[in-house]
Coordinates of C-alpha atoms in Angstrom, one line a residue:
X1 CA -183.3 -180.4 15.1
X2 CA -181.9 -183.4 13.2
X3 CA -184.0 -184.8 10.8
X4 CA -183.4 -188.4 8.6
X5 CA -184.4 -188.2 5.1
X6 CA -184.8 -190.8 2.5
X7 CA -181.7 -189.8 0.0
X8 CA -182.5 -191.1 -3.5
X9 CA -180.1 -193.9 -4.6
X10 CA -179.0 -191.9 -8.1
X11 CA -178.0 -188.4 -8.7
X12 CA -181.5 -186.4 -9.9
X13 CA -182.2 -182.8 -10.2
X14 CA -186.2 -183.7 -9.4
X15 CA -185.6 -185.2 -6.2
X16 CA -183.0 -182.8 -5.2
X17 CA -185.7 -180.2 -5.9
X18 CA -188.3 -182.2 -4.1
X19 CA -185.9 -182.1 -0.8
X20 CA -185.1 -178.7 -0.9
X21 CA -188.8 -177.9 -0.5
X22 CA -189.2 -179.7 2.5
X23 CA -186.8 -177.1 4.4
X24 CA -188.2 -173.5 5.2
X25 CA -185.0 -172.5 3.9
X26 CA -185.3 -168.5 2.3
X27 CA -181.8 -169.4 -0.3
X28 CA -179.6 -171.9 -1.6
X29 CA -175.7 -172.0 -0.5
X30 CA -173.5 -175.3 -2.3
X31 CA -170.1 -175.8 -1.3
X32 CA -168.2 -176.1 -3.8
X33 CA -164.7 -177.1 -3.9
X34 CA -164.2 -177.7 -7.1
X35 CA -164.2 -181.2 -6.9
X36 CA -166.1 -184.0 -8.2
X37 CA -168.7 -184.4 -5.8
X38 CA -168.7 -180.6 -5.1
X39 CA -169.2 -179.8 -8.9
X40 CA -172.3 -182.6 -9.3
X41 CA -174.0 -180.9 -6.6
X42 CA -173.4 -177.8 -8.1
X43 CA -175.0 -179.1 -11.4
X44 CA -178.0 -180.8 -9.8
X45 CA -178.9 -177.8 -7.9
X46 CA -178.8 -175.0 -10.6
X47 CA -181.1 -177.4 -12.8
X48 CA -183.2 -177.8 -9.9
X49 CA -183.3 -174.4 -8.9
X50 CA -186.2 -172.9 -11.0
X51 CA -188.1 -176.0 -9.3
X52 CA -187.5 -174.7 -6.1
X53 CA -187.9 -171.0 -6.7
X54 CA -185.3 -169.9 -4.1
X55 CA -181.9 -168.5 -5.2
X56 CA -178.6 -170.2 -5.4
X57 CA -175.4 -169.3 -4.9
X58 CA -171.9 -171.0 -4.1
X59 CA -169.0 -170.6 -1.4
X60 CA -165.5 -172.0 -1.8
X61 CA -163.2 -172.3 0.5
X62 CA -159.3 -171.9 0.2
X63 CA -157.5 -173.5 2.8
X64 CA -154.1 -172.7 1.3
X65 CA -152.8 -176.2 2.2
X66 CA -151.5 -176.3 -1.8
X67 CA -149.8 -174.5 -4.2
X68 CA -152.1 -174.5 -7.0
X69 CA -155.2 -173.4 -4.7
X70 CA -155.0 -170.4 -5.3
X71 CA -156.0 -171.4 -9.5
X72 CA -158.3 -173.8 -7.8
X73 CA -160.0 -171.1 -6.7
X74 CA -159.8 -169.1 -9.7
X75 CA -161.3 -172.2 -11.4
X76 CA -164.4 -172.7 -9.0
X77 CA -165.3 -168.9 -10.0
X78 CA -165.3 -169.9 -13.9
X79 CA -167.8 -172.8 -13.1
X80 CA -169.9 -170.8 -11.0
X81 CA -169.8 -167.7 -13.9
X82 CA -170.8 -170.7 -16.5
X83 CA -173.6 -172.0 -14.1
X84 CA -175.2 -168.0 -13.7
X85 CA -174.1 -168.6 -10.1
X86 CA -172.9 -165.8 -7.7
X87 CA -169.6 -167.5 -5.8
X88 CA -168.1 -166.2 -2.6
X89 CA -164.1 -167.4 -2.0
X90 CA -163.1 -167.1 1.4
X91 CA -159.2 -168.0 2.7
X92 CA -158.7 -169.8 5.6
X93 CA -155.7 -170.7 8.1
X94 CA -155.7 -174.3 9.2
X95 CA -154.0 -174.5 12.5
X96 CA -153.6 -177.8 14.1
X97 CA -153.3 -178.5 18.1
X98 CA -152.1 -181.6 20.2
X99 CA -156.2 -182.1 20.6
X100 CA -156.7 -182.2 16.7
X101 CA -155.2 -183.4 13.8
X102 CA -155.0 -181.9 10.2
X103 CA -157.8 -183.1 8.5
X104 CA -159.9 -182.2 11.2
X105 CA -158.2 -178.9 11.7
X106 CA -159.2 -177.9 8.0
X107 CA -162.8 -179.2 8.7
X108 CA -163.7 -177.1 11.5
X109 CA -161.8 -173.8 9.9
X110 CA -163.6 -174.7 7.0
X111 CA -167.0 -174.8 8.5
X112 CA -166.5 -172.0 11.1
X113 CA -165.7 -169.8 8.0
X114 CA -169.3 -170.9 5.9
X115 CA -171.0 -170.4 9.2
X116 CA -170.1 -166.9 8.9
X117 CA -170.8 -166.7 5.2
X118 CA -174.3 -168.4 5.5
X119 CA -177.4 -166.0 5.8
X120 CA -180.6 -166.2 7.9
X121 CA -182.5 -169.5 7.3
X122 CA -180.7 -170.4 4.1
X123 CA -179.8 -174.0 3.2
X124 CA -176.0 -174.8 2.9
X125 CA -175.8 -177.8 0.4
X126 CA -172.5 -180.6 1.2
X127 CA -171.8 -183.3 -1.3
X128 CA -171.4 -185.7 1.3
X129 CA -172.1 -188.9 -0.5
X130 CA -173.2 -192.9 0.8
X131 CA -169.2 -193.8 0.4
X132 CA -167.9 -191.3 2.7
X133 CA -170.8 -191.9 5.2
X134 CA -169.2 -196.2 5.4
X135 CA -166.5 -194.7 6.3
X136 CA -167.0 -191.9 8.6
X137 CA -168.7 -195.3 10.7
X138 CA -165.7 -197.0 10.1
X139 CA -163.4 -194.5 10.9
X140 CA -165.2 -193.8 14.1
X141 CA -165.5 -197.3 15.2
X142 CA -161.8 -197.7 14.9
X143 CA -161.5 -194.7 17.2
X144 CA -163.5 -196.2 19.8
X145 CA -166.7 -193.8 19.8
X146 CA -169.6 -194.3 21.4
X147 CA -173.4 -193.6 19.5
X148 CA -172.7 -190.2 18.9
X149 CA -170.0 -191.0 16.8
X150 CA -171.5 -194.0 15.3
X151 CA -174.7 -192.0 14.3
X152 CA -172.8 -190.7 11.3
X153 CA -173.4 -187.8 9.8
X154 CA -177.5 -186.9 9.4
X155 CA -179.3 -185.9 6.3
X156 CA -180.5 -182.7 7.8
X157 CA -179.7 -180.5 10.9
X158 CA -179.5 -177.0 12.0
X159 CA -176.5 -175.2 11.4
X160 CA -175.5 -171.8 12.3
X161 CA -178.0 -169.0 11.2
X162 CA -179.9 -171.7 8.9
X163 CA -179.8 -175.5 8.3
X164 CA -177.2 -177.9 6.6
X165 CA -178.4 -180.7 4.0
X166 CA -176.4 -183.3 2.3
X167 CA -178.8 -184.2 -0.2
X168 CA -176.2 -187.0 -1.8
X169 CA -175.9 -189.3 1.2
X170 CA -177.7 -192.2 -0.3
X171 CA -175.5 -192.2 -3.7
X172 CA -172.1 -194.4 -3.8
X173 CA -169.5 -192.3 -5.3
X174 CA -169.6 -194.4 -8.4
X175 CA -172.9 -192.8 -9.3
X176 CA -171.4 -189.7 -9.1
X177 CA -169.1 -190.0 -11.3
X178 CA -170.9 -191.4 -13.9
X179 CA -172.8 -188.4 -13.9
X180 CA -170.0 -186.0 -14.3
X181 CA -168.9 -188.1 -16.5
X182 CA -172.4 -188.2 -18.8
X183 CA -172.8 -184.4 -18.3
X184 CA -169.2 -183.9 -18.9
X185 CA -168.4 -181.6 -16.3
X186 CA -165.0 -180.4 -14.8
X187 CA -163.6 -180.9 -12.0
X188 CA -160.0 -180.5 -9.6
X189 CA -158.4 -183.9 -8.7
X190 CA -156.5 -183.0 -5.7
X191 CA -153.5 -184.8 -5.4
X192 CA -153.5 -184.8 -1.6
X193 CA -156.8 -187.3 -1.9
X194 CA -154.1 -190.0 -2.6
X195 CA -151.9 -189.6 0.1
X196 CA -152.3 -192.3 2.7
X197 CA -151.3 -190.4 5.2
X198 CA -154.8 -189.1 5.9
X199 CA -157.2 -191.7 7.6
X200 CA -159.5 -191.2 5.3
X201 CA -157.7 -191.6 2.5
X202 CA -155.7 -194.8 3.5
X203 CA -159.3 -196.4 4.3
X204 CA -160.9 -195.3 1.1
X205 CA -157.9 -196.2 -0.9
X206 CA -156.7 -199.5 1.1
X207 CA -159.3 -201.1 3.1
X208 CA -163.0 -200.6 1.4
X209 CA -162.0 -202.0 -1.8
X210 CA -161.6 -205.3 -0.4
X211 CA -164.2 -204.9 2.1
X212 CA -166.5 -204.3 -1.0
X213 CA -164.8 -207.3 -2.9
X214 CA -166.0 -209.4 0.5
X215 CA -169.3 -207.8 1.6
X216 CA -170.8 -205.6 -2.2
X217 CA -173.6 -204.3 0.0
X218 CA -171.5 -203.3 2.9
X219 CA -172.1 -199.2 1.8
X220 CA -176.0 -199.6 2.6
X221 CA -175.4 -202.3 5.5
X222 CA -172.9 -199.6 7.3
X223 CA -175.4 -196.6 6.4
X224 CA -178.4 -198.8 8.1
X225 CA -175.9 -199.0 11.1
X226 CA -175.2 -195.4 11.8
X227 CA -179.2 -195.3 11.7
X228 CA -179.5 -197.5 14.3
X229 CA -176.6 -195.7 16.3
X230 CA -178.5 -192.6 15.6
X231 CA -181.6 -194.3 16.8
X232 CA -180.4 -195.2 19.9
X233 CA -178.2 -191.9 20.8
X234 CA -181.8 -189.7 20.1
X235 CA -183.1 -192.4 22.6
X236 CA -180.0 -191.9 25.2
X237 CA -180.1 -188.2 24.5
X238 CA -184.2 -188.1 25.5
X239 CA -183.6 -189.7 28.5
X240 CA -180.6 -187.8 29.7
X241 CA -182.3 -184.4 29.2
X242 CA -185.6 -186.1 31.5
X243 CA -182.7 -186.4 34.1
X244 CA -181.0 -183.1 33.5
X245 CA -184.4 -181.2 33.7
X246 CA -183.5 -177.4 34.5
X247 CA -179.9 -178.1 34.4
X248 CA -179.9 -179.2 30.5
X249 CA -178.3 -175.4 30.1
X250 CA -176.0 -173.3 32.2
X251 CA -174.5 -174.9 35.3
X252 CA -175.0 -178.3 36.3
X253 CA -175.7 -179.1 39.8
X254 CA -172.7 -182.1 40.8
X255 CA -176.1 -183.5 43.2
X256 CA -177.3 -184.7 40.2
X257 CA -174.2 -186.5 39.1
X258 CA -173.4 -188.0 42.3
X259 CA -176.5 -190.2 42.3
X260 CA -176.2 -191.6 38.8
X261 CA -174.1 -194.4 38.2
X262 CA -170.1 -193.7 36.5
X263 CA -171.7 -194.8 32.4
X264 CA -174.8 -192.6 33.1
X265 CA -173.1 -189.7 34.5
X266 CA -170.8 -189.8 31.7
X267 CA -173.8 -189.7 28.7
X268 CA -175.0 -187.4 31.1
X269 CA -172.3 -185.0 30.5
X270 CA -171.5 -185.5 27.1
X271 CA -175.8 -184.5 26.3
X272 CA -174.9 -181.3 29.0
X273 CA -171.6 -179.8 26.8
X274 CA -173.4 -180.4 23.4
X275 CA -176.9 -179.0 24.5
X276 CA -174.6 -176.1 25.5
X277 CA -173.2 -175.9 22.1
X278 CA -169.6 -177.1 23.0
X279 CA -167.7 -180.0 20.8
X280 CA -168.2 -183.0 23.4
X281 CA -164.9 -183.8 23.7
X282 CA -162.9 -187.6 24.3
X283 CA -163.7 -190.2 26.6
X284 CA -160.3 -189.0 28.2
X285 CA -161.6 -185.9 29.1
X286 CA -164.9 -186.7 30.4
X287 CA -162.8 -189.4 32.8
X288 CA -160.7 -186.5 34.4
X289 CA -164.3 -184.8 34.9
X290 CA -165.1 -187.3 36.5
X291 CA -162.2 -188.2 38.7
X292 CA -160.6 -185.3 38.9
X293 CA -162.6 -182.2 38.9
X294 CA -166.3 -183.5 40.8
X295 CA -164.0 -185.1 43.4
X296 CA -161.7 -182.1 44.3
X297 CA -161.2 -180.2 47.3
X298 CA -163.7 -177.8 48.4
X299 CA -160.9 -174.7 48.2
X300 CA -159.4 -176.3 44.8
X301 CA -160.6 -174.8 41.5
X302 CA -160.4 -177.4 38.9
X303 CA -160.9 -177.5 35.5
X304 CA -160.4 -179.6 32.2
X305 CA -159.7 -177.9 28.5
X306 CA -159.7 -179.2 25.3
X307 CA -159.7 -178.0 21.8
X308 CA -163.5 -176.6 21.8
X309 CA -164.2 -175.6 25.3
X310 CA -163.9 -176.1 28.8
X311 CA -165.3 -177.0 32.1
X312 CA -164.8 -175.9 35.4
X313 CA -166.2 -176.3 39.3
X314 CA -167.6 -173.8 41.7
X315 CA -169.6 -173.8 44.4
X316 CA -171.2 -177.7 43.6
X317 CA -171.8 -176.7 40.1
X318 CA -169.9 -177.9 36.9
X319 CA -169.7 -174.5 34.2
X320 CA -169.0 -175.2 31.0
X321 CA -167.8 -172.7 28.1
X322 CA -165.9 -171.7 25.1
X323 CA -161.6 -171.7 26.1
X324 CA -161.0 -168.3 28.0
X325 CA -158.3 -165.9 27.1
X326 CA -155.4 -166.4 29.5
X327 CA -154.1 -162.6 29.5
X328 CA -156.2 -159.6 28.8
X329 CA -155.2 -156.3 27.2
X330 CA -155.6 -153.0 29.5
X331 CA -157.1 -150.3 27.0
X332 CA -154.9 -146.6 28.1
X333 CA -157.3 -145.1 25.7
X334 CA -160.3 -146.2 26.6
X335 CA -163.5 -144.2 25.0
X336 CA -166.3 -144.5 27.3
X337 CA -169.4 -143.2 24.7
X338 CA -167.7 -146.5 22.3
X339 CA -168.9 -149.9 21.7
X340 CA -166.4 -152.0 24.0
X341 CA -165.6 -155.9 22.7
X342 CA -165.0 -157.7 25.7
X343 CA -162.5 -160.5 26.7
X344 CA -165.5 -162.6 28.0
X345 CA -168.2 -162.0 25.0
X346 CA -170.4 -159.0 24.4
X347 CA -170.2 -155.5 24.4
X348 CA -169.9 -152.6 27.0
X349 CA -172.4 -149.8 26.5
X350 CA -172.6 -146.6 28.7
X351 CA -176.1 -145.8 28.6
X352 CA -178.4 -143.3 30.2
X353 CA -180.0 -144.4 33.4
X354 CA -182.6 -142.8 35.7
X355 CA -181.1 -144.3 39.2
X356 CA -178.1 -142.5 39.3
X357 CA -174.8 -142.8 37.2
X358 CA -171.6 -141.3 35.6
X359 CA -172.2 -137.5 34.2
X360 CA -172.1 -136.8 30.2
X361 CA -169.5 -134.3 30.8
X362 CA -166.8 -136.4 32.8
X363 CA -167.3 -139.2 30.0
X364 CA -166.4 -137.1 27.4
X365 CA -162.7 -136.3 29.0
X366 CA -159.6 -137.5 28.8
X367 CA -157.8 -139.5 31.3
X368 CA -159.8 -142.6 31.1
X369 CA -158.9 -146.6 30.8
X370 CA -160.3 -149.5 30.8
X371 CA -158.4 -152.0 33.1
X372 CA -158.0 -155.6 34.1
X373 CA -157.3 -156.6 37.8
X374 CA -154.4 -156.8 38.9
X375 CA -155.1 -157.8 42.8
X376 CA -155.5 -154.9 45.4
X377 CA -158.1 -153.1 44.3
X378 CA -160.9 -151.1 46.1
X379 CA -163.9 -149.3 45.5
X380 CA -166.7 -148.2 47.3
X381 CA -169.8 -149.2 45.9
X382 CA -172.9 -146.5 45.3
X383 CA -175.0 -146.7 48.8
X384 CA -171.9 -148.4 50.5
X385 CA -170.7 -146.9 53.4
X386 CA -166.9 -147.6 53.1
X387 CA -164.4 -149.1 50.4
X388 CA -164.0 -152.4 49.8
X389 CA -161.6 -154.9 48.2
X390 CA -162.8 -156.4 44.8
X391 CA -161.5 -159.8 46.3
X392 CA -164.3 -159.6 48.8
X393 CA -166.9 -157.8 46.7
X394 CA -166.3 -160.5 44.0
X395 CA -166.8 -163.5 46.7
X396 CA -169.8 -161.9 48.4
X397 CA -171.8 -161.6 44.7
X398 CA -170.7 -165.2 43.8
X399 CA -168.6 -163.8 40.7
X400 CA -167.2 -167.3 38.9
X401 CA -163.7 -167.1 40.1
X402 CA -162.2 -167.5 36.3
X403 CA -163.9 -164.6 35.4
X404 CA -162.6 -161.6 37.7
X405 CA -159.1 -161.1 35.9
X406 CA -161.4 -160.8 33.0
X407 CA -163.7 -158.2 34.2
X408 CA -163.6 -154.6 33.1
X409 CA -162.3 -152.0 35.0
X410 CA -162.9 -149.2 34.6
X411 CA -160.5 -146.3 35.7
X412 CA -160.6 -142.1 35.3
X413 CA -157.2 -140.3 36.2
X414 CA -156.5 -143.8 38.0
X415 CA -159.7 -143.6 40.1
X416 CA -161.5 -146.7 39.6
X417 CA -165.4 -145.4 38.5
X418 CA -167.3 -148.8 37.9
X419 CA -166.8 -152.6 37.9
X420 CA -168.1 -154.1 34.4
X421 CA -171.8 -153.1 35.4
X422 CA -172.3 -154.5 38.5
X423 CA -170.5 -151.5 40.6
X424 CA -170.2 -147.6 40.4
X425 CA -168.0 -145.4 42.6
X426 CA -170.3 -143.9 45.4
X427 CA -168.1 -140.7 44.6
X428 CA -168.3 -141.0 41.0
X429 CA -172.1 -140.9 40.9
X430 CA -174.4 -137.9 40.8
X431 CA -178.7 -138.7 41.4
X432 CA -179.6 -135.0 40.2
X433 CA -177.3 -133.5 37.4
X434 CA -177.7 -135.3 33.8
X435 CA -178.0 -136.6 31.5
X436 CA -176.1 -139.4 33.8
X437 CA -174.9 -142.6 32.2
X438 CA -173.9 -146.2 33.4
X439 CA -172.3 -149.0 31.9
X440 CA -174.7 -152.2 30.5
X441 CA -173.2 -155.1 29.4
X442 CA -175.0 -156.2 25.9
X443 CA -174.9 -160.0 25.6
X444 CA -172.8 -160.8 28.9
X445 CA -172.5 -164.2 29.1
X446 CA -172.9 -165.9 32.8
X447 CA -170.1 -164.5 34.9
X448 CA -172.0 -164.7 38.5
X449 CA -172.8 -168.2 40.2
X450 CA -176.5 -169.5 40.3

């Protein structure tokens, strides 16, 4: 869901208020970094709190890029104790890759760690303001993006376990300050929001001001433009999903692609990796899709990565998904009656089971180990009339070739007993003596072809 909202033009408690009740939001969450848009939001929302009657609280974020943030921290909790407002500070590590630069390094560790802070249907609050949506559009435009980067950033959207607002996007920073300054509230100038080095800050600092000196409307002008992008992109995205049909989620059949022309299968993908809630990623990338992995051999098993996912071929279908670990862990302790996190996602549960299984007793010894292949390995199935190598097994079921060195094994006094869950040991299994148990994978994400 993504929803435009008419922002009010000045900073106001009322309107604020009057938002907030539009979402079906169950709490409040600002965050606050102790700046000066961060700490007018925070104002606005704790006087329009009783309005709204939900509860309010705070998060702040320490990305322990400065040497003072750790009294920056220290400082948003002093606000939020002045303000009757309950604050959570979280530290985060800001790593950078080849695929992603600093600034938006700390964005996405900053938001990954408030999704995990943010409760069930509650509202996270940003003070993203009219200013810094001119130049997110700018900024994008000079990177080359198409709508979806043009669209800016929306009013209102889903976000994690509840929704995400930015109530101040129709106010001009100037606005904003004059508040803090009326209400004479504190704030944290960071230094680093001077340092050209940062896009941002180099087009904020350097190229508005005389774009504003030129063009004095160009804040509303740019904001009518990412609505139009926006506009357009829902249109693009409508008619993509028409064509992707049953393949919006989960694997996408190449037939589909092959009879579109190279722009359309292109909007076509980018719609497919964000429906499947992947970070599309650069034109780049979605070129070598396109020329490199829907045009390879029939044997080959090609794939392109980036920062936020990947996507790979098999069988005349592109997958998509999250980066896969290259190397997993053998476990020489393995527990069987234990919760298992898995390489892949979910959770391995023995459970009971009335068609057959592993007996209670031989679970509860020693000896056993959860394993990852290694190549070689055999196992004859329950109801199989001989053993049979993995390899073979694994081709015959259609297992997604990227996810066999990442299956669970697992082993008892170096007899393999079961293959994740979709094999048990013929000579492992008893049909009459329980209570008998096999293993279930909870939440196991798509490791066999469609």
């Amino acid at each position: 869901m993504v929803s435009f909202v008419e922002a009010p033009a000045v900073p106001d408690s009322s309107s604020i208020a009057d938002f907030i009740k539009t979402v079906p939001a169950s709490g409040l969450l600002v965050a606050y970094s102790g700046g000066l848009d961060s700490s007018v939001l925070l104002h606005l929302v704790s006087k329009a709190a009783s309005a709204t009657g939900l509860p309010v609280r705070a998060v702040h974020v320490d990305h322990k890029l400065h040497d003072k943030s750790g009294e920056w921290s220290q400082f948003c909790v002093e606000q939020c104790d002045a303000l009757g407002i309950a604050i959570t500070v979280v530290s985060v590590d800001v790593a950078t890759t080849k695929d992603i630069g600093p600034e938006a390094a700390a964005r996405d560790a900053r938001y990954n760690c408030i999704a995990g802070v943010l409760r069930m249907n509650e509202l996270l609050l940003t003070a993203h303001h009219l200013d810094d949506q001119a130049e997110t559009f700018l900024l994008q435009a000079f990177r080359g993006a198409g709508l979806p980067g043009l669209s800016g950033m929306p009013m209102l959207t889903e976000f994690s376990k509840g929704f995400h607002a930015r109530p101040l996007l129709g106010i001009p920073r100037e606005a904003l300050k004059a508040y803090a300054e009326e209400h004479r509230l504190n704030w944290i100038d960071d230094p680093s929001n001077n340092s050209l080095h940062f896009d941002r800050n180099y087009l904020r600092l350097q190229v508005f001001p005389g774009i504003l000196k030129r063009w004095p409307g160009a804040r509303q002008t740019l904001a009518r433009a990412t609505q139009h992008c926006s506009d357009g992109e829902r249109i693009v995205a409508g008619a993509c999903r028409s064509i992707l049909g049953d393949n919006a989620i989960g694997p996408l059949q190449l037939d589909l692609l092959a009879v579109q022309d190279r722009s359309m299968a292109a909007a076509l993908l980018r719609v497919w990796i964000r429906d499947n809630n992947l970070p599309v990623p650069s034109e780049t990338k979605i070129r070598q899709v396109l020329d490199e992995v829907i045009p390879a051999g029939e044997d080959a098993e090609p794939e392109v990565t980036w920062s936020g996912g990947e996507i790979r071929r098999y069988r005349q279908r592109l997958y998509c998904m999250p980066r896969l670990p290259g190397v997993a862990e053998d476990l020489t302790d393995y527990l069987p009656l234990e919760d298992t996190a898995l390489p892949l996602g979910g959770t391995i549960r023995w459970l009971e089971s009335d068609t057959g299984g592993v007996r209670l007793e031989t679970l509860q010894q020693s000896g056993w180990q959860l394993r990852f292949r290694r190549g070689g390995e055999r196992i004859q199935p329950a109801g199989h009339a001989q053993h049979r190598e993995l390899k073979k097994l694994f081709q015959e079921q259609g297992v997604l070739p990227w996810a066999r060195n990442l299956l669970p094994l697992f082993f008892h006094n170096n007899q393999l007993i079961a293959v994740a869950d979709l094999w048990l040991a013929s000579e492992a299994t008893s049909e009459h003596e329980g209570p008998l148990l096999r293993p279930v994978w909870h939440q196991r994400p798509l490791i066999i072809a469609k």
